[in-house]
Coordinates of C-alpha atoms in Angstrom, one line a residue:
M172 CA -8.5 10.1 11.1
T173 CA -8.5 8.0 14.2
G174 CA -11.5 7.0 16.3
T175 CA -15.1 7.4 15.0
G176 CA -16.0 10.2 12.7
T177 CA -18.2 11.1 9.7
T178 CA -17.0 12.7 6.4
T179 CA -19.3 13.9 3.7
G180 CA -18.1 15.4 0.5
T181 CA -19.4 16.3 -3.0
G182 CA -17.2 16.7 -6.0
T183 CA -13.6 15.4 -6.1
G184 CA -11.9 14.5 -2.9
T185 CA -9.9 11.9 -1.0
T186 CA -10.5 10.6 2.4
T187 CA -8.1 8.6 4.5
G188 CA -8.8 7.2 7.9
T189 CA -7.6 4.7 10.5
G190 CA -9.7 3.4 13.4
T191 CA -13.1 1.6 13.3
V192 CA -15.2 2.3 10.2
T193 CA -18.4 1.1 8.9
T194 CA -19.4 1.3 5.2
I195 CA -22.5 0.3 3.3
G196 CA -22.4 1.3 -0.3
T197 CA -24.7 1.8 -3.1
G198 CA -24.1 3.8 -6.3
T199 CA -24.0 4.0 -10.1
G200 CA -21.4 4.6 -12.6
S201 CA -18.1 2.8 -13.1
G202 CA -15.6 2.0 -10.4
A203 CA -13.2 -0.6 -8.9
M204 CA -12.4 -1.6 -5.4
T205 CA -9.7 -3.9 -4.3
G206 CA -8.5 -5.1 -0.8
T207 CA -5.2 -6.7 0.2
G208 CA -3.5 -7.6 3.5
S209 CA -5.3 -7.1 6.8
G210 CA -7.9 -4.4 6.5
A211 CA -6.5 -2.3 3.6
M212 CA -9.0 -1.0 1.0
T213 CA -8.6 1.3 -1.9
G214 CA -11.5 2.4 -4.1
T215 CA -11.8 4.5 -7.2
G216 CA -14.8 5.4 -9.3
S217 CA -16.9 8.0 -11.1
G218 CA -20.6 8.6 -10.6
A219 CA -22.8 9.1 -7.6
A220 CA -22.2 6.9 -4.6
T221 CA -23.0 6.6 -0.9
G222 CA -21.0 4.2 1.2
I223 CA -20.3 3.2 4.8
T224 CA -17.3 1.0 5.6
T225 CA -16.9 -1.2 8.7
G226 CA -13.8 -3.0 10.0
T227 CA -10.4 -2.3 11.4
G228 CA -7.5 -1.0 9.3
T229 CA -7.0 1.8 6.8
S230 CA -9.4 3.1 4.1
T231 CA -8.6 5.4 1.2
S232 CA -11.3 6.4 -1.2
T233 CA -11.1 8.8 -4.2
A234 CA -14.3 10.0 -6.0
T235 CA -14.7 12.0 -9.2
S236 CA -18.0 13.7 -10.1
P237 CA -20.7 14.6 -7.7
G238 CA -21.3 12.1 -4.9
T239 CA -21.7 11.7 -1.2
A240 CA -19.7 9.5 1.2
T241 CA -20.3 8.8 4.8
S242 CA -17.6 7.1 6.9
T243 CA -17.7 6.0 10.5
G244 CA -14.4 4.7 11.9
A245 CA -11.6 2.8 10.0
A246 CA -11.9 0.1 7.3
A247 CA -11.0 -3.5 6.8
T248 CA -11.6 -6.1 4.1
R249 CA -12.0 -9.8 3.8
G250 CA -9.1 -10.0 1.3
G251 CA -6.6 -10.6 4.1
T252 CA -8.8 -13.2 5.7
L253 CA -9.2 -15.1 2.4
A254 CA -5.5 -15.0 1.7
D255 CA -4.8 -16.3 5.2
D256 CA -7.3 -19.1 4.8
E257 CA -5.8 -20.2 1.5
R258 CA -2.3 -20.3 3.1
L259 CA -3.7 -22.4 5.9
R260 CA -5.4 -24.8 3.4
R261 CA -2.1 -25.3 1.5
W262 CA -0.1 -25.9 4.7
R263 CA -2.7 -28.3 5.9
L264 CA -2.4 -30.3 2.7
V265 CA 1.4 -30.2 2.9
L266 CA 1.7 -31.2 6.6
G267 CA -0.9 -33.9 6.4
G268 CA -3.1 -33.0 9.5
G269 CA -2.7 -34.3 13.0
E270 CA -1.5 -32.4 16.1
A271 CA 1.8 -31.6 14.4
D272 CA 0.5 -29.4 11.6
G273 CA -0.7 -26.6 13.9
T274 CA -3.2 -25.2 11.3
G275 CA -6.4 -26.3 12.9
R276 CA -7.8 -26.2 9.3
A277 CA -10.4 -28.8 8.4
L278 CA -10.6 -30.2 4.8
T279 CA -13.8 -30.9 2.9
G280 CA -14.8 -32.0 -0.6
T281 CA -12.0 -32.3 -3.1
D282 CA -9.4 -31.2 -0.6
A283 CA -10.3 -34.0 1.8
A284 CA -10.1 -36.5 -1.2
M285 CA -6.7 -35.2 -2.2
D286 CA -5.5 -35.4 1.4
G287 CA -6.8 -39.0 1.7
A288 CA -4.8 -40.0 -1.4
L289 CA -1.6 -38.5 0.0
T290 CA -2.2 -40.0 3.4
A291 CA -2.6 -43.5 1.9
L292 CA 0.9 -43.2 0.4
Y293 CA 2.9 -41.2 2.8
D294 CA 1.3 -41.4 6.3
R295 CA 1.0 -44.2 8.8
P296 CA -2.8 -44.9 9.4
G297 CA -3.9 -43.8 12.9
E298 CA -0.6 -42.4 13.9
S299 CA -0.4 -39.3 16.1
G300 CA 2.3 -37.0 17.0
P301 CA 5.0 -35.6 14.8
R302 CA 6.1 -37.6 11.7
T303 CA 9.3 -37.7 9.8
G304 CA 10.3 -39.0 6.4
R305 CA 12.1 -41.9 8.1
D306 CA 9.1 -43.3 10.0
R307 CA 6.4 -42.8 7.4
S308 CA 4.9 -45.8 5.8
A309 CA 2.1 -46.7 3.4
G310 CA -1.5 -47.2 4.0
L311 CA -2.9 -48.8 0.8
G312 CA -2.5 -52.4 2.0
A313 CA -2.1 -55.3 -0.3
S314 CA -5.5 -55.3 -2.0
A315 CA -5.2 -54.8 -5.7
P316 CA -8.7 -53.3 -6.0
S317 CA -7.9 -50.6 -3.4
V318 CA -4.6 -49.8 -5.2
A319 CA -6.5 -49.5 -8.5
R320 CA -9.0 -47.1 -6.9
W321 CA -6.1 -45.1 -5.4
L322 CA -4.4 -44.9 -8.9
G323 CA -7.6 -43.6 -10.4
D324 CA -8.0 -41.0 -7.6
I325 CA -4.5 -39.5 -8.0
R326 CA -5.1 -39.2 -11.7
T327 CA -8.3 -37.3 -11.0
Y328 CA -6.9 -34.9 -8.4
F329 CA -3.2 -34.3 -9.5
P330 CA -1.5 -33.3 -12.8
S331 CA 0.3 -35.9 -14.8
S332 CA 3.8 -35.0 -13.6
V333 CA 2.8 -35.3 -10.0
V334 CA 1.0 -38.6 -10.7
Q335 CA 4.2 -40.1 -12.1
V336 CA 6.2 -39.1 -9.0
M337 CA 3.5 -40.6 -6.7
Q338 CA 3.5 -43.8 -8.8
R339 CA 7.3 -44.1 -8.5
D340 CA 7.0 -43.6 -4.7
A341 CA 4.3 -46.2 -4.5
I342 CA 6.5 -48.7 -6.4
D343 CA 9.3 -48.1 -3.9
R344 CA 7.2 -47.9 -0.7
L345 CA 4.3 -50.2 -1.3
G346 CA 5.8 -53.0 -3.3
L347 CA 3.5 -52.0 -6.2
A348 CA 5.8 -53.8 -8.6
A349 CA 4.2 -57.1 -7.8
L350 CA 0.7 -55.7 -8.4
L351 CA 1.8 -54.5 -11.9
L352 CA 1.8 -58.1 -12.9
E353 CA -2.0 -57.8 -13.0
P354 CA -3.5 -56.4 -16.3
E355 CA -6.2 -54.3 -14.5
M356 CA -3.5 -52.6 -12.6
L357 CA -1.4 -51.7 -15.7
E358 CA -4.5 -50.2 -17.3
A359 CA -4.9 -47.8 -14.3
V360 CA -1.4 -46.4 -14.2
E361 CA 0.1 -43.3 -15.8
A362 CA 2.6 -44.5 -18.3
D363 CA 6.1 -43.0 -18.3
V364 CA 9.7 -43.9 -18.8
H365 CA 10.1 -44.9 -15.2
L366 CA 7.2 -47.3 -15.3
V367 CA 8.6 -48.8 -18.4
G368 CA 11.8 -49.5 -16.6
T369 CA 9.9 -51.2 -13.8
L370 CA 8.0 -53.4 -16.2
L371 CA 11.2 -54.4 -18.0
S372 CA 12.8 -55.4 -14.7
L373 CA 9.7 -57.6 -14.2
G374 CA 9.8 -59.1 -17.6
R375 CA 10.9 -62.7 -16.7
A376 CA 8.3 -62.8 -13.9
M377 CA 5.5 -61.5 -16.0
P378 CA 2.7 -63.9 -16.8
E379 CA 1.5 -64.3 -20.4
T380 CA -1.9 -62.7 -19.4
T381 CA -0.1 -59.5 -18.5
R382 CA 2.6 -59.4 -21.2
E383 CA 0.3 -58.0 -23.9
T384 CA -1.0 -55.3 -21.6
A385 CA 2.6 -54.4 -20.6
R386 CA 3.6 -54.2 -24.3
A387 CA 0.8 -51.8 -24.9
V388 CA 1.9 -49.6 -22.0
V389 CA 5.6 -49.6 -23.3
R390 CA 4.4 -48.9 -26.8
K391 CA 2.5 -45.8 -25.7
V392 CA 5.7 -44.4 -23.9
V393 CA 7.9 -45.3 -27.0
D394 CA 5.5 -43.7 -29.5
D395 CA 5.4 -40.5 -27.4
L396 CA 9.2 -40.4 -27.3
E397 CA 9.6 -41.0 -31.0
R398 CA 7.1 -38.2 -31.8
R399 CA 9.1 -35.9 -29.6
L400 CA 12.6 -36.8 -30.7
A401 CA 12.7 -38.4 -34.1
A402 CA 12.1 -35.4 -36.4
R403 CA 14.8 -33.2 -34.8
T404 CA 17.3 -36.1 -34.6
R405 CA 16.9 -36.9 -38.3
A406 CA 17.2 -33.3 -39.3
T407 CA 20.3 -32.6 -37.1
L408 CA 22.1 -35.7 -38.2
T409 CA 21.3 -35.3 -41.9
G410 CA 22.8 -31.9 -41.9
A411 CA 25.9 -33.2 -40.0
L412 CA 26.3 -36.0 -42.6
D413 CA 26.1 -33.6 -45.5
R414 CA 28.7 -31.4 -44.0
S415 CA 31.0 -34.2 -43.2
A416 CA 31.2 -35.6 -46.7
R417 CA 33.1 -32.9 -48.5
I418 CA 33.7 -33.3 -52.3
S419 CA 35.7 -31.4 -54.9
R420 CA 33.3 -31.6 -57.8
P421 CA 29.9 -31.0 -56.3
R422 CA 26.7 -30.4 -58.2
H423 CA 25.4 -26.9 -58.0
R424 CA 22.9 -27.6 -55.3
D425 CA 25.7 -29.3 -53.2
I426 CA 28.1 -26.4 -53.3
D427 CA 29.2 -25.2 -49.9
W428 CA 29.4 -21.4 -50.7
D429 CA 31.0 -20.3 -47.4
R430 CA 33.9 -22.8 -47.8
T431 CA 34.2 -22.2 -51.5
I432 CA 34.6 -18.4 -51.1
R433 CA 37.1 -18.9 -48.3
A434 CA 39.1 -21.3 -50.4
N435 CA 39.3 -18.9 -53.3
L436 CA 39.9 -15.5 -51.6
K437 CA 43.4 -15.4 -53.2
H438 CA 41.6 -15.3 -56.6
Y439 CA 39.9 -12.0 -55.8
L440 CA 39.8 -9.5 -58.8
P441 CA 39.6 -6.0 -57.4
E442 CA 38.7 -4.4 -60.6
Q443 CA 35.7 -6.8 -61.0
R444 CA 35.0 -6.9 -57.3
T445 CA 34.5 -10.6 -57.5
V446 CA 36.1 -13.9 -56.5
V447 CA 36.9 -16.4 -59.3
P448 CA 36.0 -19.9 -57.8
E449 CA 38.8 -22.0 -59.4
R450 CA 38.1 -24.7 -56.8
L451 CA 34.6 -25.6 -55.8
V452 CA 34.0 -27.2 -52.3
G453 CA 30.8 -29.1 -51.7
H454 CA 29.3 -31.8 -49.6
G455 CA 27.8 -35.1 -50.6
R456 CA 24.2 -36.1 -50.0
A457 CA 23.6 -38.4 -47.2
S458 CA 21.2 -40.4 -49.3
R459 CA 23.9 -41.7 -51.6
G460 CA 24.8 -44.5 -49.2
V461 CA 26.1 -45.4 -45.8
R462 CA 28.5 -42.6 -44.7
K463 CA 29.0 -43.4 -41.0
E464 CA 28.6 -46.3 -38.6
I465 CA 27.3 -45.9 -35.1
V466 CA 27.6 -48.3 -32.2
L467 CA 25.4 -47.8 -29.2
C468 CA 26.8 -49.8 -26.3
V469 CA 24.3 -49.6 -23.5
D470 CA 24.6 -50.6 -19.8
Q471 CA 21.4 -52.5 -18.8
S472 CA 22.1 -52.7 -15.1
G473 CA 19.1 -51.7 -12.9
S474 CA 20.2 -48.1 -12.3
M475 CA 20.2 -47.4 -16.1
A476 CA 16.6 -48.2 -16.8
A477 CA 15.6 -44.8 -18.2
S478 CA 18.8 -44.7 -20.3
V479 CA 17.9 -48.0 -21.8
V480 CA 14.5 -46.8 -22.8
H481 CA 15.8 -43.6 -24.5
A482 CA 18.7 -45.5 -26.1
A483 CA 16.2 -48.0 -27.7
V484 CA 14.2 -45.1 -29.2
F485 CA 17.2 -43.4 -30.5
G486 CA 18.6 -46.6 -31.9
A487 CA 15.4 -47.1 -33.8
V488 CA 15.6 -43.6 -35.2
L489 CA 19.2 -43.8 -36.3
A490 CA 18.6 -47.2 -37.9
S491 CA 15.9 -45.7 -40.0
M492 CA 18.4 -43.3 -41.7
R493 CA 19.9 -44.9 -44.8
S494 CA 23.2 -43.0 -44.4
L495 CA 23.9 -44.6 -41.1
A496 CA 24.7 -48.2 -40.2
T497 CA 23.6 -48.5 -36.5
R498 CA 24.3 -51.3 -34.1
L499 CA 22.8 -51.6 -30.7
V500 CA 24.5 -53.6 -28.0
V501 CA 23.3 -54.0 -24.4
F502 CA 25.3 -55.6 -21.6
D503 CA 25.5 -56.4 -17.9
T504 CA 27.9 -59.3 -17.3
S505 CA 26.9 -60.7 -20.6
V506 CA 26.6 -59.0 -24.0
V507 CA 23.6 -59.1 -26.3
D508 CA 23.5 -57.6 -29.8
L509 CA 19.9 -56.3 -30.5
T510 CA 20.7 -54.7 -33.9
E511 CA 18.3 -57.1 -35.8
Q512 CA 15.4 -55.8 -33.6
L513 CA 16.0 -52.1 -34.2
D514 CA 13.0 -51.7 -36.5
D515 CA 10.9 -51.9 -33.4
P516 CA 12.1 -50.3 -30.2
V517 CA 9.5 -52.2 -28.2
D518 CA 11.0 -55.5 -29.2
V519 CA 14.4 -54.0 -28.3
L520 CA 13.2 -53.2 -24.8
F521 CA 11.6 -56.6 -24.2
G522 CA 14.9 -58.1 -25.4
T523 CA 16.8 -56.4 -22.6
R524 CA 17.3 -57.8 -19.1
L525 CA 17.6 -55.1 -16.5
G526 CA 19.6 -55.9 -13.4
G527 CA 22.7 -57.9 -12.8
G528 CA 26.3 -56.8 -12.8
T529 CA 28.5 -54.9 -15.2
D530 CA 31.3 -55.8 -17.4
I531 CA 32.1 -52.8 -19.6
N532 CA 35.4 -54.3 -20.9
R533 CA 33.7 -57.3 -22.3
A534 CA 31.0 -55.2 -24.0
L535 CA 33.7 -52.9 -25.6
A536 CA 35.6 -55.9 -26.7
Y537 CA 32.6 -57.1 -28.6
C538 CA 31.9 -53.6 -30.2
Q539 CA 35.6 -53.3 -31.1
S540 CA 35.4 -56.6 -33.0
R541 CA 32.5 -55.3 -35.1
I542 CA 34.2 -52.1 -36.3
T543 CA 35.2 -52.3 -39.9
R544 CA 35.8 -48.6 -40.7
P545 CA 37.4 -46.9 -37.6
A546 CA 37.6 -43.5 -39.2
D547 CA 33.9 -43.4 -40.0
T548 CA 32.7 -44.9 -36.7
V549 CA 31.2 -43.4 -33.6
V550 CA 31.0 -45.6 -30.5
V551 CA 28.7 -44.3 -27.8
L552 CA 29.0 -45.9 -24.4
V553 CA 26.1 -45.3 -22.1
S554 CA 27.0 -46.4 -18.6
D555 CA 27.6 -45.2 -15.0
L556 CA 31.0 -46.7 -15.3
Y557 CA 30.8 -48.9 -12.3
E558 CA 33.0 -51.6 -13.9
G559 CA 32.9 -55.2 -12.6
G560 CA 35.3 -56.4 -15.2
I561 CA 38.9 -55.6 -15.8
R562 CA 39.4 -51.8 -15.5
D563 CA 42.8 -51.5 -17.1
E564 CA 41.7 -53.6 -20.1
M565 CA 38.7 -51.4 -20.5
L566 CA 40.8 -48.2 -20.7
K567 CA 43.3 -49.9 -23.1
R568 CA 40.4 -50.7 -25.4
V569 CA 39.1 -47.2 -25.4
A570 CA 42.6 -45.9 -26.1
A571 CA 43.1 -48.4 -28.9
M572 CA 39.7 -47.4 -30.5
K573 CA 40.5 -43.7 -30.4
A574 CA 44.0 -44.3 -31.8
S575 CA 42.5 -46.1 -34.8
G576 CA 40.3 -43.1 -35.6
V577 CA 37.0 -44.0 -33.8
Q578 CA 35.1 -41.1 -32.3
F579 CA 34.4 -42.3 -28.7
V580 CA 31.5 -40.8 -26.7
A581 CA 30.9 -41.7 -23.0
L582 CA 27.5 -40.9 -21.5
L583 CA 27.0 -41.4 -17.8
A584 CA 23.2 -41.3 -18.5
L585 CA 20.8 -40.7 -21.3
S586 CA 17.8 -39.3 -19.5
D587 CA 16.1 -36.3 -17.9
E588 CA 16.8 -37.5 -14.4
G589 CA 19.6 -35.0 -13.6
A590 CA 23.1 -35.7 -12.4
P591 CA 23.5 -39.5 -12.0
A592 CA 25.7 -41.5 -9.6
Y593 CA 28.8 -42.7 -11.4
D594 CA 32.3 -44.0 -10.8
R595 CA 34.4 -40.8 -10.7
D596 CA 37.8 -42.6 -11.0
H597 CA 36.8 -44.2 -14.2
A598 CA 35.3 -41.0 -15.6
A599 CA 38.5 -39.2 -14.8
A600 CA 40.5 -41.9 -16.5
L601 CA 38.4 -41.7 -19.7
A602 CA 38.8 -37.9 -19.7
A603 CA 42.6 -38.3 -19.5
L604 CA 42.3 -40.3 -22.8
G605 CA 40.4 -37.6 -24.5
A606 CA 36.9 -39.1 -23.9
P607 CA 35.2 -37.0 -21.3
A608 CA 32.2 -38.7 -19.6
F609 CA 29.1 -36.7 -19.0
A610 CA 25.3 -37.0 -18.5
C611 CA 23.2 -36.2 -21.6
T612 CA 19.5 -35.3 -21.8
P613 CA 17.4 -36.8 -24.7
D614 CA 17.0 -33.3 -26.2
L615 CA 20.9 -32.8 -26.3
F616 CA 21.7 -36.2 -27.7
P617 CA 21.2 -35.2 -31.5
E618 CA 23.7 -32.3 -31.0
I619 CA 26.2 -34.6 -29.4
M620 CA 25.9 -37.1 -32.3
A621 CA 26.1 -34.4 -34.9
A622 CA 29.3 -33.1 -33.4
A623 CA 30.8 -36.6 -33.2
L624 CA 29.9 -37.3 -36.8
E625 CA 31.6 -34.1 -37.9
K626 CA 34.6 -34.8 -35.6
R627 CA 34.3 -31.4 -33.9
P628 CA 34.3 -30.7 -30.1
L629 CA 31.3 -32.1 -28.3
P630 CA 28.9 -29.6 -26.8
I631 CA 29.3 -30.9 -23.2
P632 CA 26.8 -29.4 -20.8
E633 CA 28.2 -27.5 -17.9
G634 CA 28.0 -28.9 -14.3

């Protein structure tokens, strides 16, 4: 139906029309009406109803049971207009206003406050014309109170994951690191691994008045990581240690039935339909004493901050297991053994010194000198492999450790940050020695360690 017309029906029927329609509706019964796009409306219901639709578009209505419908013209809804308005609102928040955004959309209330928080970080105050990522700058100024208010605002208007990203950008763009030396600033920030890295890099410049607040922030992040990672790590490694300690005279509860049956299949008695287990295969209990030694050798150069945090947490978890003897060594151009502090990962972190150069060869030389049982030792090197020491000596040490029976694991990163930058030549050289280097997430680390303890192929992630 095109143009202007009137349709009246009683009973069951369907009316479809295009053109200009006016609808005013009243009725009883149950029904539903939805509208999407620009002027499209569909209605269904049962009962008695009278309606007039107005707008431009297409209207389709179906009625069941006696009723009367009167239509003039073609229908349109506000659904399309509302959807368009929401799209404009989102684009306005993304583009940041000004002549370049092209939306013409004004913001009010919470939207205006969100836009103000974003503008303070990413836009140049008072600028006009198109902006690019290259020429954007910050608008918070150097006032600590204004930054504290801004930190409170973003925690109000944005989810925690977004707040953490904005804080990292603020540290990079605004020189916020200097303001983190003030206790009131630390109390306002959203604590995460990256913030801990920043605080550790400021350690030597941090005044005593701020140090305790900083430790509280670091403690919160470490406790959260331990709650997430500790139980799974202990369970995974306990199973690996049990399986790796095979014994020939196990107690009943320690019998490995799968291996026992495979070892005695030649003693199968067809008439009895059974296997006579002349030789039992079992595994020892990890609690009987130290079974394996683990050396975590962690690069503490500035780019490895998140890896240092996770390594400290894992080091503390591993040190809590009686069946493991765990050593934690951190290095840049010098080497520091933090094993005595492993009972508290916060002490470990404040014992690190992020920044400086890298001498992997020197660190590996120290670790090699502490190995007493090569066949029962796993060495985990966490580094981006940008070696400032003697490259050939580093590779010779890795080869010598592997030849002596050491399980050597090279992790380019121990974090959730994705693919890191690393020295590809050194990574290829390690792979040629049978020690492939790869990035590892905290969730994958227990599986990597379990495989190393059992001397089976490592579950290296793809990509």
